[in-house]
Coordinates of C-alpha atoms and ligand atoms in Angstrom, one line a residue:
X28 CA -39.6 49.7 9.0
X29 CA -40.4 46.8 11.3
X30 CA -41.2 44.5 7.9
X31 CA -37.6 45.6 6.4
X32 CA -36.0 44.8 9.6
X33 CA -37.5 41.5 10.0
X34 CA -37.2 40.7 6.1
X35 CA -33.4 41.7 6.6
X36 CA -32.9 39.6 9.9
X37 CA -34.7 36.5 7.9
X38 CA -31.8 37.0 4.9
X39 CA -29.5 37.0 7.3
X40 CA -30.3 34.1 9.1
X41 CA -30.6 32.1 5.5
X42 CA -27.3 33.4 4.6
X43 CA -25.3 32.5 8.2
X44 CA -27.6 29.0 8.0
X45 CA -26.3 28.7 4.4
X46 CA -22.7 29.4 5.6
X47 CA -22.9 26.9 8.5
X48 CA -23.9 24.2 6.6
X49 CA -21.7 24.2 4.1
X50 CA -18.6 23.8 6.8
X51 CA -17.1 20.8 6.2
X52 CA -17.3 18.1 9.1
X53 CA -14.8 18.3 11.9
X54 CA -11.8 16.2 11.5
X55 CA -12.0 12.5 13.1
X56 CA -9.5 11.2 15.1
X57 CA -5.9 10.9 13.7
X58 CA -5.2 11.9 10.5
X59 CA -3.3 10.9 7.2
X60 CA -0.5 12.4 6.1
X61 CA 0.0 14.4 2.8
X62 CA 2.7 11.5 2.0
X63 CA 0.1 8.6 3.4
X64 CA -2.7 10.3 1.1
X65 CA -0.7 9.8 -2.1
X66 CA 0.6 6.7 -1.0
X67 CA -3.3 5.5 -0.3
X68 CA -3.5 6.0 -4.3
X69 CA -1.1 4.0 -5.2
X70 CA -2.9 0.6 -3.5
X71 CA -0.5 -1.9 -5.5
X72 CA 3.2 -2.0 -6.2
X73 CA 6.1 -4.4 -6.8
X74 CA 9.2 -5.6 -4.7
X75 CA 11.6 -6.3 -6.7
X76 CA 14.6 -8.8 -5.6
X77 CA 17.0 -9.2 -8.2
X78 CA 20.8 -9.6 -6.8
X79 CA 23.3 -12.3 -6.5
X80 CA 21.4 -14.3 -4.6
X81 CA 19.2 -15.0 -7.2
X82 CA 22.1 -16.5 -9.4
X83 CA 22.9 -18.7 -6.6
X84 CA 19.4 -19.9 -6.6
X85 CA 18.7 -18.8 -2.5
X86 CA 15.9 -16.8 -1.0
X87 CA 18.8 -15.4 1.1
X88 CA 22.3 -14.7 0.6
X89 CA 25.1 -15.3 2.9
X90 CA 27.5 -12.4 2.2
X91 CA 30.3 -14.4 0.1
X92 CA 29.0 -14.9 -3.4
X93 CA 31.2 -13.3 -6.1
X94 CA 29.8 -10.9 -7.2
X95 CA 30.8 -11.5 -11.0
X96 CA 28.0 -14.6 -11.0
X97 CA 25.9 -11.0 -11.1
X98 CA 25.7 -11.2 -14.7
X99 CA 22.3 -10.8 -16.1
X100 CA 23.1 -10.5 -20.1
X101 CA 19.3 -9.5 -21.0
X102 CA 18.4 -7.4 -18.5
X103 CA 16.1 -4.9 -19.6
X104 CA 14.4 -2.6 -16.8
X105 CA 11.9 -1.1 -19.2
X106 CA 10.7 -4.4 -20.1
X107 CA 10.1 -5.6 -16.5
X108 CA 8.7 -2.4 -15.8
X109 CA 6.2 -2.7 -18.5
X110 CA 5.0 -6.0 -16.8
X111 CA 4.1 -4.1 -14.1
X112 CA 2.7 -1.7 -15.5
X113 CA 0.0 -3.7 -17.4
X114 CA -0.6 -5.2 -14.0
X115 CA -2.2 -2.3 -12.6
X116 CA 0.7 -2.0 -10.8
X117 CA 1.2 1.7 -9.8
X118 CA 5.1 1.8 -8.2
X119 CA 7.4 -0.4 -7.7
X120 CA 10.0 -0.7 -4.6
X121 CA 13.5 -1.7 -5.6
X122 CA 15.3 -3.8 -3.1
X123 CA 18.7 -2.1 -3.6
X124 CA 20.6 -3.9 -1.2
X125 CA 19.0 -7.4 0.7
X126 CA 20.9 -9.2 3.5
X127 CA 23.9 -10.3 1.7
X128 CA 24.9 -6.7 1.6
X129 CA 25.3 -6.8 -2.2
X130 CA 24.7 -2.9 -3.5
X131 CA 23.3 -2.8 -7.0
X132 CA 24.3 0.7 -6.8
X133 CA 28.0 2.2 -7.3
X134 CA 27.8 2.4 -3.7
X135 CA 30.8 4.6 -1.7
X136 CA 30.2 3.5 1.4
X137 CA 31.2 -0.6 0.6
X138 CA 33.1 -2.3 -1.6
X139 CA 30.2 -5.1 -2.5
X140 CA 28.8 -3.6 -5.2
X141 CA 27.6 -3.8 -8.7
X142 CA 30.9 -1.9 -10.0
X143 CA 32.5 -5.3 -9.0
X144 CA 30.0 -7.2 -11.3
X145 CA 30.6 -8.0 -14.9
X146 CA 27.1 -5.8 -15.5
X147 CA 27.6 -3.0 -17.7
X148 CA 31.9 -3.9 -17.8
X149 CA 31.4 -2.6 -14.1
X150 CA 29.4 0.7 -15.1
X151 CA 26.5 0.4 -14.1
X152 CA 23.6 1.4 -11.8
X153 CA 20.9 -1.0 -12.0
X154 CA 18.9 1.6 -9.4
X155 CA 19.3 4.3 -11.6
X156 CA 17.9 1.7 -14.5
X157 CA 14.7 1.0 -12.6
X158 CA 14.2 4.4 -11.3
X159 CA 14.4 5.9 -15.0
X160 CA 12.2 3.0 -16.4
X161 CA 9.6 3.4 -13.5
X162 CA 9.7 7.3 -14.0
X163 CA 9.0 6.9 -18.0
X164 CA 6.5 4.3 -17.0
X165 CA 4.5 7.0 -14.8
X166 CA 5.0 4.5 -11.7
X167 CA 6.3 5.9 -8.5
X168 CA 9.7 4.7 -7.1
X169 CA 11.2 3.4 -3.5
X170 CA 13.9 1.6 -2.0
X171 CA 14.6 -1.5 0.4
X172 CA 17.8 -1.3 1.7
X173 CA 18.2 -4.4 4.5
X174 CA 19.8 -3.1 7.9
X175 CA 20.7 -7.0 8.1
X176 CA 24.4 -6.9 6.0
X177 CA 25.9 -10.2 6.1
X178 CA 28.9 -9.0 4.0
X179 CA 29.7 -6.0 6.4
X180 CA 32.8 -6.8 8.5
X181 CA 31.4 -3.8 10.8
X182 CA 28.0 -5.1 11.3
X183 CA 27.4 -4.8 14.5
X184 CA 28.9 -1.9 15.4
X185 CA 28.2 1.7 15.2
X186 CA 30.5 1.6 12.3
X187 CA 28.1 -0.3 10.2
X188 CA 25.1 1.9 11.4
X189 CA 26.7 4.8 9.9
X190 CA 27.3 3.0 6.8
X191 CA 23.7 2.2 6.1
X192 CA 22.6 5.8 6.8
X193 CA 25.2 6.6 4.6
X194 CA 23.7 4.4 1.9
X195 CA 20.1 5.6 2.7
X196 CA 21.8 8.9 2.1
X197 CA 22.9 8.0 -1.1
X198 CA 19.4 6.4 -2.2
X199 CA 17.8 9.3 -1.0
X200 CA 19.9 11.6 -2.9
X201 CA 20.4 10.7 -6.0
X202 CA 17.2 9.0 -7.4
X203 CA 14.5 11.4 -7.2
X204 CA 11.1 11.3 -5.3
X205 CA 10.6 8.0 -3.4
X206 CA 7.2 7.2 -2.5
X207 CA 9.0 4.8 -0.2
X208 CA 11.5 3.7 2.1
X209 CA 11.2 0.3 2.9
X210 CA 13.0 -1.6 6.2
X211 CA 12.4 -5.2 6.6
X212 CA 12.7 -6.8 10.4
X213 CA 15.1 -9.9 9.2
X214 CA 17.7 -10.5 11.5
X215 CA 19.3 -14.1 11.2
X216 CA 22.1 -13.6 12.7
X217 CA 25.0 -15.4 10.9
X218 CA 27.0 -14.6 7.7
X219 CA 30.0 -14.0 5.8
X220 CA 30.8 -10.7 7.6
X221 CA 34.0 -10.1 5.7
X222 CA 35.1 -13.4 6.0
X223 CA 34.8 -14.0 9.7
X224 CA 32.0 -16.1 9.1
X225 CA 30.5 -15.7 12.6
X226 CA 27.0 -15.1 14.3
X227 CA 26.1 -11.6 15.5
X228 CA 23.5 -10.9 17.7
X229 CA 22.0 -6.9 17.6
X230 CA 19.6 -5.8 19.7
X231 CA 16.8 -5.1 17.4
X232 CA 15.5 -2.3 19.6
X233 CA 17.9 -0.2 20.3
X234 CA 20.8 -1.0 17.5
X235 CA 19.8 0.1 14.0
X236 CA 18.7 3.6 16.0
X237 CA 16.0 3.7 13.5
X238 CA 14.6 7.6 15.4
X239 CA 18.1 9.0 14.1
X240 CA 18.2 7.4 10.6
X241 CA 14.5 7.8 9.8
X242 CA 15.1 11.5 10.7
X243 CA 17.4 11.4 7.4
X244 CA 14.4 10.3 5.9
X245 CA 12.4 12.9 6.5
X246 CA 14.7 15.6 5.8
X247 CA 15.9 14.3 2.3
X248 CA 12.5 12.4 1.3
X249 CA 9.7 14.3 3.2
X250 CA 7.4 12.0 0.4
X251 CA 8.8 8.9 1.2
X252 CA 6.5 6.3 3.5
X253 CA 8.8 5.0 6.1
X254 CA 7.5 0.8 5.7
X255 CA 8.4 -1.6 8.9
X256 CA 7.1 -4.1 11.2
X257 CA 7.1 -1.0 14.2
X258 CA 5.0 0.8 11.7
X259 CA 5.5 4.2 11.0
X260 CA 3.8 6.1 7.9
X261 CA 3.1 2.0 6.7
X262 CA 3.2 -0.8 8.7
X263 CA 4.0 -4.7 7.8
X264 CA 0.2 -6.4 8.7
X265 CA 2.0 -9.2 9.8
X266 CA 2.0 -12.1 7.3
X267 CA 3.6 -12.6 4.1
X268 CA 0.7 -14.1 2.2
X269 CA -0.8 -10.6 1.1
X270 CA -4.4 -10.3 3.1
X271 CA -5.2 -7.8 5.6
X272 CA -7.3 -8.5 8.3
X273 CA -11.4 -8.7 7.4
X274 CA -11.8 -5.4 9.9
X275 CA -8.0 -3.4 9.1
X276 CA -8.3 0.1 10.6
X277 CA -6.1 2.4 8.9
X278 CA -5.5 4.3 12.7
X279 CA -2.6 2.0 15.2
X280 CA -1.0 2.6 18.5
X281 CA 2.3 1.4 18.0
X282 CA 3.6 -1.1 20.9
X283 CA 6.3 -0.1 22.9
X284 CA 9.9 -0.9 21.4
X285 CA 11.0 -3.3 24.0
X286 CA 8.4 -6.0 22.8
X287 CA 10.3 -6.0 19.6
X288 CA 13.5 -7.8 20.9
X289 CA 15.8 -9.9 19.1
X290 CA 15.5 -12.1 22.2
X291 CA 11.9 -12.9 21.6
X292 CA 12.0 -13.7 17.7
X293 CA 9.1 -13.2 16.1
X294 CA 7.4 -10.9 18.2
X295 CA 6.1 -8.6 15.0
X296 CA 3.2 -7.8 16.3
X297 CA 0.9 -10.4 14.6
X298 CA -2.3 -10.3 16.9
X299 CA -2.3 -6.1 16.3
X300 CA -1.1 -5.1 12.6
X301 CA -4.0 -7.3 10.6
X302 CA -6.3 -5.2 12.5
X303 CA -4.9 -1.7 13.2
X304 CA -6.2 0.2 16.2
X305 CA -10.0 1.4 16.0
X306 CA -9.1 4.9 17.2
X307 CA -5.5 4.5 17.3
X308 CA -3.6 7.5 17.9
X309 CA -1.8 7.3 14.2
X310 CA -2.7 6.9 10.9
X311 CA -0.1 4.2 10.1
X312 CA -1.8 2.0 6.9
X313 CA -1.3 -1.9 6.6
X314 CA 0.9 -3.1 3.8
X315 CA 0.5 -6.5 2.5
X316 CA 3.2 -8.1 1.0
X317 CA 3.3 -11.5 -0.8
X318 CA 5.5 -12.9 -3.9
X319 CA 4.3 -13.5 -7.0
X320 CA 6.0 -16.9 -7.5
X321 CA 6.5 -18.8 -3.4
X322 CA 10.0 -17.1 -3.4
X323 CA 10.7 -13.5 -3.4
X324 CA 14.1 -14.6 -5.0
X325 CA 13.5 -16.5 -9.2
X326 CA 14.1 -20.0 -8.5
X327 CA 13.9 -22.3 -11.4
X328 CA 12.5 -25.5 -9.9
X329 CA 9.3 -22.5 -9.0
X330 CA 7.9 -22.7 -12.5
X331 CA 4.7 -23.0 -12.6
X332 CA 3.9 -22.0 -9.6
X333 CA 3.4 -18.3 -10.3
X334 CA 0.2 -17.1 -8.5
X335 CA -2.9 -16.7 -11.4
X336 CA -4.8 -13.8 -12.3
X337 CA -7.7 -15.0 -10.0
X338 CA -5.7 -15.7 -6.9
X339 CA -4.0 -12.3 -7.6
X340 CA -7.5 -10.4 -8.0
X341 CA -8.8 -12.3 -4.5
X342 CA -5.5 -11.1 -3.0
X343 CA -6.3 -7.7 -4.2
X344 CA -9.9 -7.7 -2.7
X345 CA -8.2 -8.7 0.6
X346 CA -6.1 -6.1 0.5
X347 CA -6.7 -2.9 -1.2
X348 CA -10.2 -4.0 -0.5
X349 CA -9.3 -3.9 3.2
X350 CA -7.7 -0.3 3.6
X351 CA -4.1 -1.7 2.7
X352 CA -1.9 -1.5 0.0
X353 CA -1.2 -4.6 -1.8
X354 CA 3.0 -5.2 -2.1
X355 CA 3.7 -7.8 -4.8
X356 CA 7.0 -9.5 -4.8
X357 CA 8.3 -9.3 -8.3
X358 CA 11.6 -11.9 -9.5
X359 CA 13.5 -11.7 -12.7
X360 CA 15.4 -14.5 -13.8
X361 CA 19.0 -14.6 -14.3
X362 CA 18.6 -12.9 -18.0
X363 CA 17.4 -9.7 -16.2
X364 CA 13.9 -10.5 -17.2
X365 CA 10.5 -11.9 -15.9
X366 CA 9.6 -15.0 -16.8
X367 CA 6.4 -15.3 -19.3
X368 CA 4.1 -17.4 -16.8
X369 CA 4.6 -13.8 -14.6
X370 CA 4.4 -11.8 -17.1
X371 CA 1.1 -13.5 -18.6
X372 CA -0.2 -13.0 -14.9
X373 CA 0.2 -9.7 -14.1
X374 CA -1.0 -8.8 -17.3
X375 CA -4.7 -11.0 -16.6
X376 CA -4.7 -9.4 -12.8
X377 CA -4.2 -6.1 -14.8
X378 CA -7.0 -7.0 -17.3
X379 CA -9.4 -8.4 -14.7
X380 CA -9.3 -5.5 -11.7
X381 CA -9.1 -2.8 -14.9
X382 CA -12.0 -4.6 -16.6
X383 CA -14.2 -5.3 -13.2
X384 CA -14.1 -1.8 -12.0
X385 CA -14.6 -0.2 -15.7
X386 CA -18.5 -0.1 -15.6
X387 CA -19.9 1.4 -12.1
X388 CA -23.6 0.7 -12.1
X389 CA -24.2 3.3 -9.8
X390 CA -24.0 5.8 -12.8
X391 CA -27.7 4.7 -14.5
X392 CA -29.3 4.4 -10.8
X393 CA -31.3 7.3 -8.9
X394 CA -29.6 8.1 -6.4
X395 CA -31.1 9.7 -3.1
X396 CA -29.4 10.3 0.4
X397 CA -31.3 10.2 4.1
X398 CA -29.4 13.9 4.6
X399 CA -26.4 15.9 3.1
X400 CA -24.7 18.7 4.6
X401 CA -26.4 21.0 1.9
X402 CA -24.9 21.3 -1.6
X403 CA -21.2 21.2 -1.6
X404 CA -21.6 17.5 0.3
X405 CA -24.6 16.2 -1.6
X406 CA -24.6 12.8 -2.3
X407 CA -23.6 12.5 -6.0
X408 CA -20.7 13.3 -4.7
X409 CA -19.5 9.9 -4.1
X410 CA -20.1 9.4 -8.2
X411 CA -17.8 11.4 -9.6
X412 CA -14.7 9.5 -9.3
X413 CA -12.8 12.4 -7.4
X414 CA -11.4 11.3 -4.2
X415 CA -11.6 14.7 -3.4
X416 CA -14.9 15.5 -3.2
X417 CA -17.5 13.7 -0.9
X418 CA -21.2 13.8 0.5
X419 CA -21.1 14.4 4.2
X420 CA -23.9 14.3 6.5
X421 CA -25.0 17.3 9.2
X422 CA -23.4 17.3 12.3
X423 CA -25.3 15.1 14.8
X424 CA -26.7 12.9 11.9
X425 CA -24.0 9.8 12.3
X426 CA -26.3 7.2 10.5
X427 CA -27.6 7.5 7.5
X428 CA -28.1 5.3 3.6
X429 CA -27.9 5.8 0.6
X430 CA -30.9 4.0 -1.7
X431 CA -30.1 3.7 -5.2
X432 CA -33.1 3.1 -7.5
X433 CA -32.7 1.3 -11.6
X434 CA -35.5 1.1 -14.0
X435 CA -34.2 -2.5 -14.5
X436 CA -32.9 -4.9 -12.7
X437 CA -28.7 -4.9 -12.2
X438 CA -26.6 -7.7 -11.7
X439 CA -23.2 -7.1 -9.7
X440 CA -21.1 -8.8 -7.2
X441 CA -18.5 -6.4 -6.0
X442 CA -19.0 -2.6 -4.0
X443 CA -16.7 -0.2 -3.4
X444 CA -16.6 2.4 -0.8
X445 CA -14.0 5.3 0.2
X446 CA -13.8 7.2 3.0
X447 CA -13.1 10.8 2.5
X448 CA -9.9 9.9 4.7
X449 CA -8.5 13.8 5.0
X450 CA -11.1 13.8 7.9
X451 CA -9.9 10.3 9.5
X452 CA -11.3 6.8 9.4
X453 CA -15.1 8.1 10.9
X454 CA -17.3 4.9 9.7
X455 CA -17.7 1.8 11.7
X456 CA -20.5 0.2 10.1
X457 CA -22.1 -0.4 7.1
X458 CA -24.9 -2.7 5.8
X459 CA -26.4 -3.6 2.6
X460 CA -29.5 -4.2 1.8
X461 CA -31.0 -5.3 -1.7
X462 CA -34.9 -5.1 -2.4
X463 CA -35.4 -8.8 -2.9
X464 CA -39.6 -9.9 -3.6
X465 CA -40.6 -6.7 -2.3
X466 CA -38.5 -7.0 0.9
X467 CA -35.4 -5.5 2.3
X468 CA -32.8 -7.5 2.9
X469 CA -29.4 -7.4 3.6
X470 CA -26.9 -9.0 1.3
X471 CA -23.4 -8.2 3.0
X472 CA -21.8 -5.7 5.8
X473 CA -18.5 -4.1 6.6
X474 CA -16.2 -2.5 9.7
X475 CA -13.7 -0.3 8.7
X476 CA -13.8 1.4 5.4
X477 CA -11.3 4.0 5.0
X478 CA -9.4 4.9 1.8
X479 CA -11.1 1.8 0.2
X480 CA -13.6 -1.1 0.9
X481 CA -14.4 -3.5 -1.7
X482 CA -17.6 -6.2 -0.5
X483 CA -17.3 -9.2 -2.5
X484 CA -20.9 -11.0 -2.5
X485 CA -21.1 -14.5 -2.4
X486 CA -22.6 -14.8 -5.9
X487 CA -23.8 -12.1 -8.2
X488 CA -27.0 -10.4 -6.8
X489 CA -30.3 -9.0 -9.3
X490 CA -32.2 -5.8 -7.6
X491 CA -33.7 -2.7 -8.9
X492 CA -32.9 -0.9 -5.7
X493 CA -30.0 -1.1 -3.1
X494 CA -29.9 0.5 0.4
X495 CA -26.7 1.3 1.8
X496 CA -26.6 2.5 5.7
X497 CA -23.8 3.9 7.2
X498 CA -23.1 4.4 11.0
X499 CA -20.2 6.6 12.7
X500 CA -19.6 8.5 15.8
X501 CA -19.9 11.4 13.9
X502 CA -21.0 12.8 10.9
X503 CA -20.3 10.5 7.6
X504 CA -18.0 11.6 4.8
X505 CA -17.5 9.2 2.0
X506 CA -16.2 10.2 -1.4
X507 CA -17.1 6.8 -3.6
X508 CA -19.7 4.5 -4.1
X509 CA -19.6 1.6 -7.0
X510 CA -21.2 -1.4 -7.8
X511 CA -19.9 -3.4 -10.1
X512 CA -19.9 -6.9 -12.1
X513 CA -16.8 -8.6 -11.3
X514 CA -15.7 -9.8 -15.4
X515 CA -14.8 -13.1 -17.0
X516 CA -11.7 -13.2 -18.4
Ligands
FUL23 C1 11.8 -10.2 4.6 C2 13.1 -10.7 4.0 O1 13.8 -11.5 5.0 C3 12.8 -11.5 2.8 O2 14.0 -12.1 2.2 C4 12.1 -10.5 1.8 O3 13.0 -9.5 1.4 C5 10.9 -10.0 2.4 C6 10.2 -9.0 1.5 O4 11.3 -9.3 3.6 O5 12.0 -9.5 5.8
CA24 CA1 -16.1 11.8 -5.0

């Protein structure tokens, strides 16, 4: 009697033990999104400027240009598409209307629109073209429509605000999913204005109401990722040469409105975006944005000066590689199409990040963890390509490595890390260390990981073994590991 008693108290303590451990950690501080998480897999995308501006060979517009120079006899939306496409390029954001108010959508809210353009005899919906290309394509779609209108007679006024949520409305309603809605910070000031040709002054605060129009947002595109330089589900990092900061935490306390005035111009927030907020109280995800060729706008006199594979792919490492999305300004020509040199570009980043990342090394290593938080967490977990699953440590155990083990020596440059990110950015620290001459030593280290970290070594390293050491506040979660050779193209 007493033997079956204790024998029964013993099963259930291995079963409740069993149970307990296999609880997944505690969420970490603030927390993604279900619209950040899939916007966290898409890591690089196109902007795409295309209106009459580019005709008149300006980066921006003033409001007054005819809109029948908007004639683009070749364009093809399924062949820029494809450009992006074999670029790695997983969405693309449309800027449907830029500051010279020019709507490449039958717009009812404004007369300056593509029905007054000789495109498509006045037909046509060069939104609708992009969003049905990107769709076949498999990328995701979004929008940019600029608050700054300089062909608007009512900018300025409430008037005009109601106009642009009316033409988010639009945007929102008619295209489908948007993975994003996009609101640049430009505010110059003068323009056309329906032919006053004048300078208005908005408070940049307090005018646009953004709290009332991103409410639209939310109600007509609960998937889209509100972009701007406040931040919100994604904000600007605060340059436009495409590189997050070396530490970019993923969590951000936003800065009170007030310090965003018109009257202190470029106030954006440039010491605090590269960074983020370690334990900020969002989850708001730096985008980095950058153009493809200097201009966002096609300017002819530009050629050759399209941005190569290689700077593309070290672009890449500082962003993506960083926790950030990479946003990569996109210009067709006046045919409606890319130019080759961008084309041939985005095709070698495409080739080089597909080909570097084909062949993780981790795959033919041993593999052994310093603790897991029994089976469901173990460490192969962070092998199996699934951002979903992840090896997690016990609670209490906040450092720990990883020590992967070849039969012969390995030769890479690059590794990758993700956090498993549904339970907030945890890591702070992580060091590498190779077995070099019978000796550890450490080859690189890293802050913030989040949804990706990508180490770059300074030149390729050879090792049979590889220790990698994690250390949180709390328990670890990580869902990937790779090592990898960067290739040659
Ligand atoms: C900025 C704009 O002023 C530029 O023209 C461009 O559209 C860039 C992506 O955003 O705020
Ligand atoms: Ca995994």
């Amino acid at each position: 009697m007493h033997f079956f008693k204790s024998n029964l108290l013993i099963v259930f303590l291995c079963a409740s033990t069993f149970m307990f451990a296999q609880a997944p950690p505690k969420p970490y501080g603030a927390l993604p999104s279900a619209r950040q998480l899939a916007w966290h897999e898409v890591e690089v995308y196109g902007l795409v400027h295309f209106t009459p501006t580019t005709f008149e060979n300006k980066e921006w517009g003033y409001g007054d240009a005819d809109p029948k120079i908007f004639n683009p006899l070749q364009f093809d939306a399924n062949k820029i598409v494809a450009a992006l496409k074999a670029g790695g390029l997983k969405g693309m954001v449309l800027v449907a209307k830029h500051h010279d108010g020019f709507a490449l959508w039958p717009t009812k809210t404004a007369a300056y629109n593509i029905s007054k353009s000789p495109f498509r005899d006045g037909k046509g919906d060069m939104v609708k073209e992009f969003e049905q290309a990107c769709r076949k394509a498999g990328l995701k779609f979004g929008v940019y429509c600029s608050p700054w209108d300089r062909n608007n007679s009512a900018y300025g006024t409430q008037e005009y605000v109601n106009v642009y949520r009316r033409q988010l409305t639009e945007l929102y309603s008619n295209y489908g999913e948007l993975f994003m809605s996009w609101h640049d910070g430009a505010n110059g000031g003068d323009g056309y204005y329906g032919g006053e040709r004048s300078t208005k002054k908005i408070d940049r605060a307090t005018y646009y109401g953004w709290d009332t129009t991103w409410a639209i947002t939310r109600k007509l595109q609960p998937m889209a990722n509100i972009f701007s330089d406040i931040g919100w589900d994604v904000r600007w990092v605060g340059n436009e040469s495409g590189f997050a900061g070396e530490t970019s935490w993923a969590t951000f306390t936003p800065v009170p409105a007030v310090g965003m005035n018109a009257a202190i111009p470029g106030n954006l927030n440039h010491e605090v975006n590269p960074f983020g907020t370690r334990g900020g109280k969002n989850w708001v995800p730096a985008e980095c944005d950058v153009a493809l060729r200097p201009g966002w706008f096609y300017h002819p006199e530009q050629k050759g000066k399209s941005k190569t594979p290689e700077q593309l792919f070290q672009l890449y490492l500082k962003s993506v590689g960083r926790g950030a999305a990479l946003d990569l300004g996109i210009a067709p020509d006046t045919r409606g199409l890319l130019d080759d040199e961008d084309v041939q570009s985005l095709e070698g980043f495409g080739r080089l990040v597909e080909e570097s990342f084909k062949n993780n090394l981790v795959q033919g290593a041993a593999l052994r963890v310093s603790n897991a938080r029994g089976k469901i967490y173990k460490g192969l977990n962070v092998l199996d390509k699934e951002r979903e699953t992840y090896w997690a440590t016990d609670d209490g155990v906040n450092t720990a490595e990883i020590v992967l083990t070849w039969n012969a020596d390995q030769t890479f440059d690059l590794i990758r890390m993700r956090e498993y990110i549904r339970l907030g950015q945890r890591i702070d620290q992580v060091e590498v260390e190779a077995m070099l001459n019978g000796n550890w030593s450490k080859v690189a280290a890293a802050t913030s990981i989040g949804a990706c970290r990508i180490i770059q070594l300074a030149a390729p390293l050879k090792t049979k073994q590889l220790r990698v050491r994690f250390s949180a506040p709390v328990s670890i979660a990580l869902s990937e590991l790779g090592v990898y050779k960067k290739a040659a193209l």
